[in-house]
């Protein structure tokens, strides 16, 4: 079973504490309808597990199939540089059905970001290296489509609905706890 | 699942259509490394599509000096439409007539379904199989196994020196 080869670093967009017993990493593509459908499921999972879960999102734009996926990922990174990654992330997924250049600009404007600066960043590819690096790391970790989830480093091949993700998270949590007990009792 | 050809075996040559008026032979790649990606059919659902994923990884494969050929039992016209729709930048071999003959020669044909298995091979510069992998037909094997195997092979320049 493929395993996540690149642990979370300061470059990642993370929700939750590093102390959480379970880490969920998602590789996603903003123009992929399945990723769009998965985001509310992830939100439900985040609400359910609260401080017991750490979540990171990485980009995996399949650009030839989804031409807007990469500009959208770069737009999220641009917002992230201004402390608004998750706001933009949610906004892009909420508008997935009508994604376009003007939509991205409108979302940036709605968040109070400088639309001209965004246009400039997209043109220069200022955030392209970050997006490419996510993608390449995902490929090496065995991402085979989107969305692709890793639960405590192991690829989750089941469905992305909240129930299935929650079951995988519960299992990883039990596993992590039994290891801690094992170390303590040794 | 049957037995696919293993590392060390000579890679069976083929000369088959890649477009309605063009053929491609494996022997044309002698001296280079080639990834053969057998897959069941064109037009599988897009987001988890193996060929679109490999299209994305193509620059990485080429960094290791490897070319990529996709192979399925679809016809050349079907391949052409599929490659165009997904902007694939590598050749798709039509293993169409006699149907599945190439896949069969690699031990990668599913007689029961009339399609190729999801089987991967790396053919080395001498025309031998350096690595192979058979994936369950419903599971896109991703590209990590191929990249790991290419990484483990001696550098091509060193081999040719």
XYZ file of N, CA, C and O in Angstrom, chain B residues 3-10 106 121 128-132:
60
model
N 0.180 -14.852 -15.431
C 1.561 -14.489 -15.096
C 2.076 -13.522 -16.150
O 2.085 -13.844 -17.331
N 2.495 -12.361 -15.735
C 3.062 -11.431 -16.700
C 4.569 -11.686 -16.802
O 5.159 -12.326 -15.922
N 5.166 -11.229 -17.890
C 6.611 -11.430 -18.069
C 7.360 -10.743 -16.938
O 6.994 -9.660 -16.492
N 8.421 -11.397 -16.512
C 9.182 -10.899 -15.366
C 10.498 -10.264 -15.815
O 10.939 -10.469 -16.947
N 11.144 -9.563 -14.888
C 12.451 -8.969 -15.204
C 13.428 -10.026 -15.719
O 13.435 -11.152 -15.227
N 14.202 -9.638 -16.709
C 15.181 -10.552 -17.300
C 14.702 -11.124 -18.620
O 15.504 -11.455 -19.489
N 13.367 -11.240 -18.780
C 12.830 -11.785 -20.035
C 13.060 -10.799 -21.171
O 13.111 -9.585 -20.953
N 13.199 -11.334 -22.375
C 13.316 -10.472 -23.543
C 11.931 -9.874 -23.809
O 10.934 -10.593 -23.771
N 2.903 -10.536 -23.614
C 3.488 -10.105 -22.332
C 2.780 -10.786 -21.150
O 3.042 -10.454 -19.992
N 5.469 -2.419 -17.566
C 6.792 -2.989 -17.841
C 7.769 -1.857 -18.109
O 7.410 -0.881 -18.765
N 15.353 -5.830 -22.865
C 14.904 -6.792 -21.863
C 14.035 -6.094 -20.814
O 14.186 -4.890 -20.574
N 13.204 -6.885 -20.184
C 12.331 -6.322 -19.153
C 13.146 -6.108 -17.876
O 13.809 -7.025 -17.383
N 13.137 -4.882 -17.398
C 13.897 -4.543 -16.188
C 13.006 -4.576 -14.954
O 13.476 -4.774 -13.836
N 11.715 -4.365 -15.157
C 10.768 -4.306 -14.034
C 9.377 -4.530 -14.584
O 9.077 -4.111 -15.703
N 8.547 -5.227 -13.819
C 7.147 -5.367 -14.244
C 6.240 -5.384 -13.027
O 6.676 -5.697 -11.909
